[in-house]
Coordinates of C-alpha atoms in Angstrom, one line a residue:
A620 CA 12.9 45.7 -35.6
T621 CA 11.1 46.6 -32.2
T622 CA 9.4 49.6 -33.5
D623 CA 8.0 47.5 -36.7
R624 CA 4.0 47.5 -36.0
T625 CA 3.6 44.4 -38.5
L626 CA 6.4 42.3 -36.6
P627 CA 3.6 40.7 -34.3
H628 CA 1.8 39.6 -37.3
I629 CA 4.9 38.5 -38.9
L630 CA 5.9 36.0 -35.5
R631 CA 2.6 34.6 -35.1
R632 CA 4.1 32.2 -32.6
R633 CA 7.2 30.9 -33.4
L634 CA 10.6 32.5 -33.6
D635 CA 14.1 31.1 -34.1
F636 CA 16.4 33.7 -32.8
G637 CA 19.8 33.4 -33.1
A638 CA 22.8 33.2 -35.9
Q639 CA 24.0 30.4 -38.0
S640 CA 27.7 30.8 -37.5
A641 CA 28.0 34.1 -36.1
T642 CA 27.7 34.7 -31.8
I643 CA 24.9 37.1 -30.7
H644 CA 26.4 38.9 -27.6
L645 CA 24.0 40.6 -24.8
T646 CA 26.9 42.1 -23.0
R647 CA 26.5 45.2 -25.0
P648 CA 25.6 47.6 -25.1
P649 CA 21.9 48.0 -22.7
A650 CA 20.2 49.2 -25.8
T651 CA 20.6 45.9 -27.6
R652 CA 19.4 43.7 -24.6
R653 CA 16.1 46.2 -24.5
A654 CA 15.2 45.7 -27.9
V655 CA 15.8 41.8 -27.2
R656 CA 13.4 41.8 -24.5
D657 CA 10.9 44.3 -26.5
I658 CA 10.9 41.3 -29.0
L659 CA 10.3 38.4 -26.6
A660 CA 7.8 40.0 -24.8
L661 CA 5.5 40.1 -27.7
P662 CA 2.3 38.0 -26.3
L663 CA 1.8 36.0 -29.1
L664 CA 5.0 34.1 -28.8
T665 CA 5.1 30.8 -27.9
H666 CA 7.8 28.6 -29.1
L667 CA 11.0 30.0 -29.1
R668 CA 14.7 28.7 -30.2
L669 CA 17.9 31.0 -29.0
T670 CA 20.9 29.9 -30.7
F671 CA 24.5 31.4 -30.7
W672 CA 24.0 33.7 -27.4
V673 CA 26.4 34.8 -25.3
F674 CA 25.1 36.3 -22.4
P675 CA 26.5 38.4 -19.6
S676 CA 25.6 35.7 -16.9
P677 CA 22.9 33.5 -15.6
A678 CA 20.5 35.9 -14.1
D679 CA 20.8 37.6 -17.2
L680 CA 19.2 34.5 -19.3
A681 CA 16.8 33.9 -16.3
R682 CA 15.7 38.0 -16.6
L683 CA 15.5 37.5 -20.5
L684 CA 13.4 34.2 -20.3
V685 CA 10.7 36.0 -17.9
C686 CA 9.8 38.2 -21.1
P687 CA 7.5 36.1 -23.1
S688 CA 4.2 35.3 -20.9
R689 CA 2.9 32.8 -22.9
L690 CA 6.1 30.8 -23.8
R691 CA 5.1 27.0 -23.6
A692 CA 8.7 25.8 -25.4
L693 CA 12.3 26.5 -25.4
T694 CA 15.0 25.4 -26.8
P695 CA 18.6 27.1 -26.0
A696 CA 21.5 25.8 -28.7
N697 CA 25.4 26.7 -28.0
I698 CA 24.1 29.2 -25.3
S699 CA 27.3 30.7 -23.5
F700 CA 28.2 33.2 -20.7
A701 CA 31.1 35.8 -21.2
Q702 CA 32.8 34.7 -18.2
P703 CA 34.0 31.0 -18.2
Q704 CA 33.7 30.4 -14.6
L705 CA 29.7 30.8 -14.8
A706 CA 29.8 28.1 -17.5
V707 CA 28.6 26.0 -14.8
L708 CA 25.8 27.6 -13.1
S709 CA 25.8 27.8 -8.8
G710 CA 23.1 26.1 -6.8
L711 CA 21.8 29.8 -6.6
D712 CA 21.5 30.5 -9.9
E713 CA 20.0 27.2 -10.7
E714 CA 17.1 27.8 -8.7
H715 CA 16.9 31.6 -10.2
V716 CA 16.9 29.9 -13.5
F717 CA 14.5 27.4 -12.9
A718 CA 12.1 29.8 -11.0
A719 CA 12.6 32.2 -14.1
L720 CA 11.1 29.4 -16.3
R721 CA 8.8 27.7 -13.8
R722 CA 6.2 30.2 -12.5
P723 CA 6.0 33.4 -14.9
A724 CA 6.3 31.6 -18.2
R725 CA 4.4 27.9 -17.3
L726 CA 7.1 26.5 -19.8
S727 CA 6.4 23.1 -20.9
L728 CA 9.3 21.9 -22.9
L729 CA 12.7 22.4 -22.3
A730 CA 15.3 21.2 -24.9
I731 CA 19.2 22.1 -24.4
E732 CA 21.2 21.7 -27.5
H733 CA 24.7 21.3 -27.4
L734 CA 25.4 20.5 -24.0
S735 CA 29.1 21.1 -23.9
S736 CA 29.0 24.6 -24.7
A737 CA 25.1 25.4 -22.7
P738 CA 25.2 26.0 -19.2
E739 CA 24.6 22.7 -17.2
L740 CA 21.4 22.8 -15.4
P741 CA 21.9 20.1 -12.9
V742 CA 18.3 21.0 -10.9
L743 CA 16.3 20.9 -14.3
Q744 CA 18.3 17.5 -15.4
R745 CA 17.1 16.4 -11.9
R746 CA 13.6 17.4 -12.1
A747 CA 13.2 15.2 -15.4
N748 CA 15.6 12.6 -14.8
A749 CA 17.5 14.0 -17.9
V750 CA 20.5 12.3 -19.2
T751 CA 23.5 14.8 -20.0
H752 CA 25.5 13.1 -23.1
E753 CA 29.2 13.7 -24.0
D754 CA 28.9 12.6 -27.6
I755 CA 29.4 15.6 -29.9
P756 CA 26.9 16.6 -31.3
P757 CA 25.2 15.7 -28.3
K758 CA 21.5 15.3 -27.8
P759 CA 18.9 17.2 -27.2
A760 CA 18.0 16.8 -23.3
L761 CA 14.2 16.8 -22.9
V762 CA 12.5 18.3 -19.8
D763 CA 9.3 18.4 -18.7
F764 CA 8.1 21.3 -17.0
T765 CA 4.3 20.4 -16.6
R766 CA 5.2 17.8 -13.6
D767 CA 7.6 18.0 -10.7
P768 CA 8.5 13.8 -11.2
E769 CA 7.3 13.7 -7.6
L770 CA 3.8 15.2 -8.2
R771 CA 2.9 13.6 -11.6
L772 CA -0.4 12.2 -12.3
P773 CA -1.7 10.2 -15.5
K774 CA -4.1 11.4 -18.0
R775 CA -6.9 12.9 -16.1
A776 CA -9.7 11.1 -18.5
S777 CA -8.1 7.1 -17.4
L778 CA -7.6 8.2 -14.1
V779 CA -11.3 9.5 -13.8
I780 CA -12.3 6.1 -15.3
M781 CA -9.9 4.1 -12.8
I782 CA -11.2 5.9 -9.5
S783 CA -15.3 5.8 -11.0
A784 CA -14.3 1.7 -11.6
N785 CA -13.7 1.6 -7.9
V786 CA -16.6 3.5 -7.0
L787 CA -18.8 1.2 -9.3
L788 CA -16.9 -2.1 -7.8
Q789 CA -17.8 -1.0 -3.8
I790 CA -21.6 -0.5 -5.1
S791 CA -21.7 -3.6 -6.8
F792 CA -20.1 -5.6 -3.9
F793 CA -22.3 -3.7 -1.1
I794 CA -25.7 -3.2 -3.0
I795 CA -27.0 -7.2 -2.0
V796 CA -26.1 -6.4 1.3
S797 CA -29.0 -5.3 3.0
S798 CA -31.2 -7.8 1.2
S799 CA -29.2 -11.0 0.4
N800 CA -30.1 -12.5 3.9
E801 CA -33.8 -12.7 2.8
Y802 CA -33.1 -13.3 -0.9
A803 CA -31.2 -16.6 0.6
L804 CA -33.8 -17.3 3.3
H805 CA -36.3 -17.4 0.4
L806 CA -34.3 -19.9 -2.3
G807 CA -34.1 -21.9 1.5
G808 CA -30.5 -21.2 2.3
T809 CA -29.7 -20.0 5.8
S810 CA -27.7 -16.7 7.6
T811 CA -24.5 -18.5 7.4
F812 CA -25.1 -18.9 3.3
S813 CA -25.9 -15.3 3.2
G814 CA -22.2 -14.6 4.5
I815 CA -20.6 -17.0 1.8
V816 CA -22.4 -15.3 -1.0
I817 CA -21.2 -11.3 0.5
G818 CA -17.7 -13.1 0.9
V819 CA -17.3 -15.2 -1.8
P820 CA -16.5 -13.1 -4.6
T821 CA -13.0 -11.9 -2.9
L822 CA -12.4 -16.1 -2.7
F823 CA -12.5 -15.9 -6.6
S824 CA -11.5 -13.1 -7.4
G825 CA -7.9 -13.7 -5.2
L826 CA -7.9 -17.2 -7.4
A827 CA -8.2 -15.4 -10.9
L828 CA -5.6 -12.6 -10.1
I829 CA -2.4 -14.7 -11.0
P830 CA -3.6 -15.6 -14.2
L831 CA -5.0 -12.0 -15.0
A832 CA -1.4 -10.6 -14.1
R833 CA 0.4 -13.3 -16.5
Y834 CA -1.4 -12.0 -19.6
D835 CA -2.2 -7.8 -18.7
K836 CA 1.5 -7.3 -20.2
G837 CA 1.9 -4.8 -17.3
V838 CA -0.6 -2.4 -18.5
Y839 CA -4.5 -2.0 -17.1
T840 CA -6.9 -2.0 -20.3
L841 CA -6.9 -6.2 -20.3
P842 CA -8.1 -6.0 -16.3
L843 CA -10.8 -3.2 -17.3
H844 CA -12.6 -4.7 -19.8
V845 CA -12.1 -8.3 -18.2
A846 CA -14.2 -6.5 -14.9
C847 CA -16.8 -4.8 -16.6
C848 CA -17.6 -8.3 -18.9
A849 CA -18.0 -10.0 -15.6
S850 CA -19.6 -7.8 -13.6
I851 CA -22.8 -7.8 -16.3
I852 CA -23.0 -11.6 -16.5
G853 CA -23.0 -11.9 -12.3
H854 CA -25.4 -9.4 -12.3
V855 CA -27.5 -10.9 -14.7
L856 CA -27.1 -14.3 -13.0
Y857 CA -28.0 -13.2 -9.6
A858 CA -31.4 -11.7 -10.6
L859 CA -32.3 -15.0 -12.8
A860 CA -31.8 -17.2 -9.8
Y861 CA -35.4 -15.6 -8.6
Y862 CA -36.9 -16.7 -11.9
A863 CA -35.1 -20.0 -12.0
D864 CA -35.7 -20.8 -7.9
F865 CA -32.3 -22.1 -7.5
L866 CA -30.5 -20.9 -4.6
Y867 CA -27.3 -21.6 -5.9
L868 CA -27.5 -19.3 -9.2
I869 CA -27.0 -16.5 -6.9
L870 CA -23.8 -17.8 -5.6
L871 CA -22.6 -18.4 -9.1
G872 CA -23.4 -15.0 -10.1
R873 CA -21.8 -13.7 -7.3
I874 CA -18.5 -16.1 -7.9
V875 CA -18.5 -14.6 -11.6
S876 CA -18.9 -11.2 -10.2
G877 CA -15.5 -12.0 -8.6
L878 CA -13.6 -12.0 -11.5
S879 CA -14.4 -8.4 -11.7
F880 CA -13.2 -7.5 -8.7
T881 CA -9.8 -8.1 -9.7
L882 CA -9.6 -4.6 -10.9
W883 CA -9.4 -3.6 -6.9
M884 CA -6.3 -4.6 -7.1
Y885 CA -5.2 -3.2 -10.0
C886 CA -6.8 0.3 -9.3
K887 CA -4.5 0.2 -6.1
R888 CA -1.4 -0.6 -8.5
Y889 CA -2.4 2.4 -11.0
C890 CA -2.9 4.6 -8.0
S891 CA 1.0 3.8 -7.2
D892 CA 2.5 3.1 -10.0
P893 CA 5.7 4.5 -10.3
R894 CA 5.7 5.3 -13.9
I895 CA 2.7 7.7 -14.0
V896 CA 2.0 8.8 -10.8
G897 CA 4.7 10.6 -8.1
V898 CA 5.5 9.6 -4.9
R899 CA 3.9 12.6 -3.1
R900 CA 0.9 11.8 -4.8
R901 CA 0.2 8.2 -3.9
T902 CA -1.6 8.7 -0.1
T903 CA -3.7 11.2 -2.1
L904 CA -4.9 9.1 -5.0
A905 CA -4.9 6.0 -2.1
S906 CA -7.2 8.4 -0.3
W907 CA -9.5 8.9 -3.3
L908 CA -9.5 5.3 -3.4
V909 CA -11.1 5.2 0.1
I910 CA -13.7 7.8 -0.5
G911 CA -14.9 5.2 -3.7
Q912 CA -14.9 2.4 -0.5
G913 CA -16.9 5.0 1.5
I914 CA -19.4 5.7 -1.6
G915 CA -19.9 2.0 -1.5
M916 CA -20.4 1.2 1.9
S917 CA -23.2 3.9 2.1
L918 CA -24.7 4.1 -1.3
G919 CA -24.7 0.2 -1.7
P920 CA -26.6 -0.8 1.1
F921 CA -28.9 2.2 1.0
A922 CA -29.3 1.7 -2.9
G923 CA -30.0 -1.9 -2.2
G924 CA -32.5 -1.4 0.4
L925 CA -34.2 1.3 -1.4
L926 CA -35.0 -0.8 -4.3
Y927 CA -35.9 -3.9 -2.1
K928 CA -38.6 -1.4 -1.4
V929 CA -39.7 -0.4 -4.6
G930 CA -39.4 -3.7 -6.5
F931 CA -42.0 -5.6 -3.8
G932 CA -43.9 -2.1 -4.1
G933 CA -46.4 -3.1 -6.6
R934 CA -46.0 -7.1 -5.3
G935 CA -43.3 -7.9 -7.9
G936 CA -42.9 -10.3 -10.7
L937 CA -40.9 -13.0 -11.1
V938 CA -37.6 -11.5 -13.3
W939 CA -38.0 -7.6 -11.2
N940 CA -38.9 -7.7 -7.7
G941 CA -36.9 -6.4 -4.6
F942 CA -34.5 -9.2 -4.9
T943 CA -33.3 -8.9 -7.9
A944 CA -34.1 -5.1 -9.0
P945 CA -29.8 -4.3 -7.6
A946 CA -28.6 -6.5 -9.5
W947 CA -30.3 -5.3 -12.6
V948 CA -29.7 -2.1 -12.1
M949 CA -26.0 -2.5 -11.6
A950 CA -25.9 -5.0 -14.8
G951 CA -27.1 -1.6 -17.0
V952 CA -24.7 0.7 -15.0
W953 CA -21.9 -1.3 -15.9
V954 CA -23.2 -1.7 -19.4
L955 CA -22.9 2.7 -19.5
F956 CA -19.4 2.3 -18.1
W957 CA -17.8 -0.4 -20.5
A958 CA -19.3 1.9 -23.7
L959 CA -17.2 5.2 -21.8
V960 CA -14.2 2.6 -21.0
W961 CA -13.8 2.1 -24.7
W962 CA -14.2 5.7 -25.7
Y963 CA -12.4 7.3 -23.0
Y964 CA -9.6 5.3 -21.5
E965 CA -5.9 5.8 -22.6
D966 CA -3.6 2.9 -20.8
I967 CA 0.3 4.0 -20.4
P968 CA 1.7 4.7 -23.4
S969 CA 4.8 2.1 -24.7
E970 CA 8.0 4.3 -24.4
Q971 CA 7.0 4.7 -20.3
R972 CA 6.2 1.2 -19.4
A973 CA 9.7 0.4 -18.3
F974 CA 10.2 1.2 -14.5
E975 CA 12.4 4.6 -14.3
T976 CA 14.0 2.7 -10.9
S977 CA 16.6 5.9 -10.5
S978 CA 13.4 8.6 -10.9
E979 CA 11.6 7.5 -7.7
P980 CA 14.2 7.7 -4.3
L981 CA 14.1 5.1 -1.9
T982 CA 13.4 5.9 2.0
S983 CA 16.7 7.4 3.2
T984 CA 16.7 4.4 6.3
L985 CA 16.3 2.0 4.0
Q986 CA 18.1 2.9 0.8
A987 CA 21.4 1.7 1.9
A988 CA 20.5 -2.0 2.3
T989 CA 18.6 -1.8 -1.2
V990 CA 20.7 -0.1 -3.8
T991 CA 24.1 -1.1 -4.6
Q992 CA 26.5 1.2 -6.5
S993 CA 28.0 -2.0 -8.4
S994 CA 26.7 -1.9 -12.1
N995 CA 27.0 -5.7 -12.9
T996 CA 24.8 -6.7 -9.1
R997 CA 22.4 -8.9 -10.9
P998 CA 18.7 -8.1 -10.7
S999 CA 17.8 -10.3 -8.2
L1000 CA 20.1 -9.2 -5.4
L1001 CA 19.7 -5.5 -7.0
F1002 CA 15.9 -5.8 -4.8
R1003 CA 16.8 -8.0 -2.1
L1004 CA 14.9 -6.8 0.7
A1005 CA 16.7 -5.8 4.0
P1006 CA 14.5 -7.4 7.1
Q1007 CA 13.2 -3.7 8.2
Q1008 CA 11.6 -3.7 4.6
R1009 CA 10.1 -7.9 5.1
G1010 CA 8.7 -6.1 8.5
V1011 CA 6.9 -3.3 7.1
I1012 CA 5.3 -5.7 4.4
L1013 CA 4.1 -7.9 7.0
C1014 CA 2.6 -5.0 9.2
M1015 CA 1.1 -3.5 6.4
C1016 CA -0.6 -7.0 4.8
W1017 CA -1.7 -7.4 8.2
F1018 CA -3.7 -3.7 8.6
A1019 CA -4.6 -4.7 4.9
M1020 CA -6.9 -8.2 6.2
T1021 CA -7.6 -6.9 9.5
C1022 CA -9.3 -3.2 8.0
F1023 CA -11.4 -5.3 5.3
F1024 CA -12.2 -8.2 7.9
I1025 CA -13.8 -5.6 10.5
L1026 CA -15.5 -4.4 8.1
G1027 CA -16.6 -7.2 6.1
A1028 CA -17.7 -8.6 9.2
W1029 CA -19.8 -5.7 10.3
E1030 CA -21.6 -5.3 6.9
S1031 CA -22.7 -8.7 7.2
N1032 CA -23.4 -8.8 10.6
V1033 CA -25.7 -6.0 10.4
P1034 CA -28.9 -7.2 8.5
V1035 CA -28.3 -10.5 11.3
F1036 CA -27.6 -8.8 13.8
G1037 CA -30.9 -6.2 13.5
A1038 CA -33.2 -8.7 12.3
S1039 CA -32.9 -10.9 15.5
T1040 CA -32.5 -8.5 18.2
P1041 CA -35.5 -7.5 20.3
P1042 CA -35.0 -3.6 20.6
F1043 CA -34.6 -3.0 16.6
Y1044 CA -36.4 -6.4 14.4
W1045 CA -34.8 -4.6 11.2
S1046 CA -36.5 -5.1 7.9
P1047 CA -33.4 -5.1 4.7
F1048 CA -34.4 -1.7 4.6
A1049 CA -33.8 -0.8 7.6
A1050 CA -30.4 -2.7 7.7
G1051 CA -29.6 -0.6 4.3
N1052 CA -30.5 2.8 6.1
F1053 CA -28.4 2.0 8.9
L1054 CA -25.3 0.8 7.5
A1055 CA -25.8 3.7 4.5
L1056 CA -26.2 6.5 7.5
G1057 CA -22.8 5.4 9.0
G1058 CA -21.3 5.3 5.4
A1059 CA -22.6 8.6 4.6
T1060 CA -21.7 10.4 7.7
T1061 CA -18.0 9.2 7.4
F1062 CA -17.8 10.8 3.8
P1063 CA -16.5 14.2 5.1
F1064 CA -14.1 13.5 7.4
L1065 CA -12.6 11.1 4.4
I1066 CA -12.7 14.6 2.3
V1067 CA -10.5 16.4 5.3
N1068 CA -8.1 13.1 5.1
L1069 CA -7.6 13.6 1.4
L1070 CA -6.9 16.9 2.2
L1071 CA -4.2 16.6 4.7
A1072 CA -2.9 14.1 3.0
R1073 CA -0.2 15.6 1.6
R1074 CA 1.1 17.0 4.7
T1075 CA 0.5 13.8 7.3
Q1076 CA 2.9 10.9 7.3
D1077 CA 1.2 7.8 6.7
R1078 CA 1.9 6.1 10.2
L1079 CA 0.1 8.7 11.5
I1080 CA -3.2 8.2 9.5
L1081 CA -2.7 4.7 9.9
A1082 CA -2.6 5.3 13.6
L1083 CA -5.3 7.5 13.7
G1084 CA -7.9 5.4 12.2
T1085 CA -6.8 2.2 14.3
T1086 CA -7.3 3.9 17.4
L1087 CA -10.8 5.8 16.3
G1088 CA -11.9 1.6 15.1
L1089 CA -10.5 0.2 18.2
C1090 CA -12.4 2.5 20.4
G1091 CA -16.0 1.9 18.6
L1092 CA -15.5 -1.9 18.9
V1093 CA -14.2 -1.7 22.6
I1094 CA -18.0 0.3 23.3
F1095 CA -19.6 -2.3 21.1
L1096 CA -18.6 -5.0 23.3
G1097 CA -19.1 -2.6 26.3
L1098 CA -22.6 -2.5 24.8
L1099 CA -23.2 -5.8 24.7
G1100 CA -22.4 -6.5 28.4
A1101 CA -24.3 -4.4 29.8
G1102 CA -27.8 -5.5 27.5
G1103 CA -31.1 -4.0 27.7
K1104 CA -32.1 0.1 27.2
A1105 CA -28.1 0.3 26.5
L1106 CA -28.5 -1.4 23.4
N1107 CA -30.1 1.0 21.3
Y1108 CA -29.8 2.8 17.6
G1109 CA -28.4 5.5 18.6
A1110 CA -25.4 3.8 20.7
V1111 CA -25.0 1.1 18.0
Y1112 CA -24.8 3.8 15.4
V1113 CA -21.8 5.5 17.1
C1114 CA -19.8 2.5 17.2
W1115 CA -20.9 1.8 13.2
W1116 CA -19.2 4.8 12.2
A1117 CA -16.5 4.9 14.5
V1118 CA -15.6 2.0 13.3
A1119 CA -16.4 2.7 9.5
L1120 CA -14.4 5.8 9.7
G1121 CA -11.5 4.5 11.5
F1122 CA -10.4 1.1 9.8
N1123 CA -11.2 3.2 6.0
L1124 CA -8.6 5.6 7.1
A1125 CA -6.3 3.1 8.4
S1126 CA -7.0 1.4 4.6
T1127 CA -5.8 4.4 2.6
V1128 CA -2.1 3.9 3.5
T1129 CA -1.2 0.2 3.1
M1130 CA -0.4 0.3 -0.4
S1131 CA 0.9 3.8 -0.7
T1132 CA 3.5 2.9 2.5
L1133 CA 4.7 0.0 0.7
S1134 CA 4.7 1.7 -2.5
K1135 CA 7.1 4.7 -0.8
T1136 CA 9.9 2.0 1.2
L1137 CA 10.1 -0.4 -1.4
P1138 CA 11.2 -0.1 -5.0
P1139 CA 9.6 0.4 -7.7
K1140 CA 9.8 -2.4 -9.6
W1141 CA 8.2 -4.4 -6.2
N1142 CA 4.8 -2.2 -6.8
G1143 CA 2.7 -5.1 -8.6
R1144 CA 4.5 -7.3 -5.9
T1145 CA 3.0 -5.4 -3.5
S1146 CA -0.1 -4.7 -5.1
L1147 CA -1.1 -8.8 -4.8
A1148 CA 0.2 -9.2 -1.8
I1149 CA -1.8 -6.2 -0.2
Q1150 CA -4.9 -7.5 -2.5
Y1151 CA -4.7 -10.8 -1.0
S1152 CA -4.9 -9.8 2.1
N1153 CA -7.6 -7.4 1.6
Y1154 CA -9.6 -10.4 -0.2
T1155 CA -8.5 -12.6 2.9
G1156 CA -10.2 -10.1 5.4
R1157 CA -13.1 -9.9 3.0
V1158 CA -14.1 -13.6 2.5
A1159 CA -13.2 -14.1 6.3
G1160 CA -15.0 -11.3 7.8
A1161 CA -18.2 -11.9 5.7
V1162 CA -18.6 -15.4 6.9
W1163 CA -17.6 -14.3 10.5
G1164 CA -20.5 -11.7 10.4
G1165 CA -22.9 -13.9 9.2
S1166 CA -22.2 -16.4 11.9
G1167 CA -21.9 -13.9 14.7
V1168 CA -25.3 -14.0 16.1
A1169 CA -24.9 -17.7 16.2
I1170 CA -21.4 -17.9 18.0
G1171 CA -22.3 -15.3 20.8
M1172 CA -21.9 -11.6 19.8
R1173 CA -19.2 -11.1 22.4
N1174 CA -16.8 -13.8 20.5
Y1175 CA -17.5 -12.0 17.3
I1176 CA -16.3 -8.7 18.8
G1177 CA -13.4 -10.4 20.7
L1178 CA -12.0 -11.7 17.7
Q1179 CA -11.5 -8.1 16.1
I1180 CA -10.2 -6.7 19.1
G1181 CA -7.4 -9.3 19.1
L1182 CA -6.5 -8.7 15.5
V1183 CA -6.4 -5.1 15.9
G1184 CA -4.1 -5.5 19.2
V1185 CA -1.4 -7.8 16.9
G1186 CA -1.5 -5.0 14.1
A1187 CA -0.6 -2.1 17.0
A1188 CA 2.0 -4.5 18.7
L1189 CA 3.6 -4.9 14.7
S1190 CA 3.1 -1.1 14.0
V1191 CA 4.7 0.1 17.4
T1192 CA 7.7 -2.7 16.6
M1193 CA 8.1 -0.8 12.7
W1194 CA 7.4 2.4 13.9
R1195 CA 11.0 3.8 12.9
N1196 CA 11.1 1.9 9.2
L1197 CA 7.0 3.5 8.8
K1198 CA 8.2 6.6 8.3
T1199 CA 7.7 7.8 4.4
K1200 CA 7.5 11.0 2.4
M1201 CA 4.3 12.7 2.7
G1202 CA 1.6 13.1 -0.2

């Protein structure tokens, strides 16, 4: 058959190679084995079924499976070995077979039929969380080779949608920062009211999270559509406040926008969801969210300041001017994004919506305290937390609150501080450029963090980010004390750069650490806890930053240093329990 030139055209892509009742022995002669290898080496072969085969050893099976260079699906049925003692593979043979299947062939599906007479492949079953069935005839065991459970990722289009939504939310939050103070003053408000306008969306987002979580059914389609709709309406209301000459309409618009910020929690949950994201991919995806945060911190204020300048370039009108242009632009962007969500986003398939707790290993130091071997243990006892785990939750929630408190405080304080400090007297455009410059120069370092996150422990990233941010705070406190010429553009910029980079880095690991430390079914609860901590920091930080000049800049910085000190004490206490898998 191997010498027949018509064989490749007959086979096309699929081959069922075997016997119905007899057994094909590959123990002898060698010419038979060469002929079989020649058939399997046909370049078009992608689907293969081997039935009733006897191999001399597992190594012979492995060598045979190397032959099909484009093989995508394999079904070995009723496979056995010449020597009975080799029916169960040793650890070395397991890895030999797995290497043969994984690397050259890039196999995507393996269906093992009749496991009672086939070689048991525990390595393959572990990687796919397959279950060995003892009934006769046994059910096929399916193994997905496209991803290791610890390295799996969601569908690319859906993942891009969620990460892009996070970027747009960050831009929506920050785009009004550079001009909100002037907008509020124009409508009769104060700088403190401007800080409330910046921070209030997160307050109402927190209030809306619990009702939304009751109806989301554990998936993400509903929160995505709610976010798109609320963003459009909120930006339109914010823009119409100028036409209506009504101060509280900008507050109402930001409150409605706050409903869209509920998606922040779902973005974090999506990037740490054990049903679709492996344990060694969660810090990496969290780094992508922080990169989006950096884009929002830089592009948002810059675009807001630029639109402020362009909007008043022609003296502006009642509908389109420097105050309303950022909101109109973002409303249009959200309309386009909503259309993409309808077209491209695919939610978690229904068969994956149950949590696969057995495929998610817990941290070894906490596993004994979390998992019980009793089969009749109630679920409420199964996930009862140990004191160490409660300490880790407290530590991560504190850092989540602290990071966003400090970042929010600086973002709302810079326009006020820059406009009232003699060396600067910044306009909204200049304040937006300052914030954007600091965010933009942190961007390359966030990319480096994305690359290093796969090989760095979360606790080390947390320590590095916190230390860098604390250095920026201490230096700025020294500049305030020195005053005079020491308080210049370059010195303040260095402080803002260190604060922005440091606390953005530290915020990378808060959710990923908890998702690696706690059982998978706690992912929803921990994502809520982290998001509420973020909200608390954003709201309090925005108000604190807007009031920074009024209460005194030294007091303003002193509180931030105190919050970091408490977090440092918690992390030192829980240092051993913060150790998790990398990636």
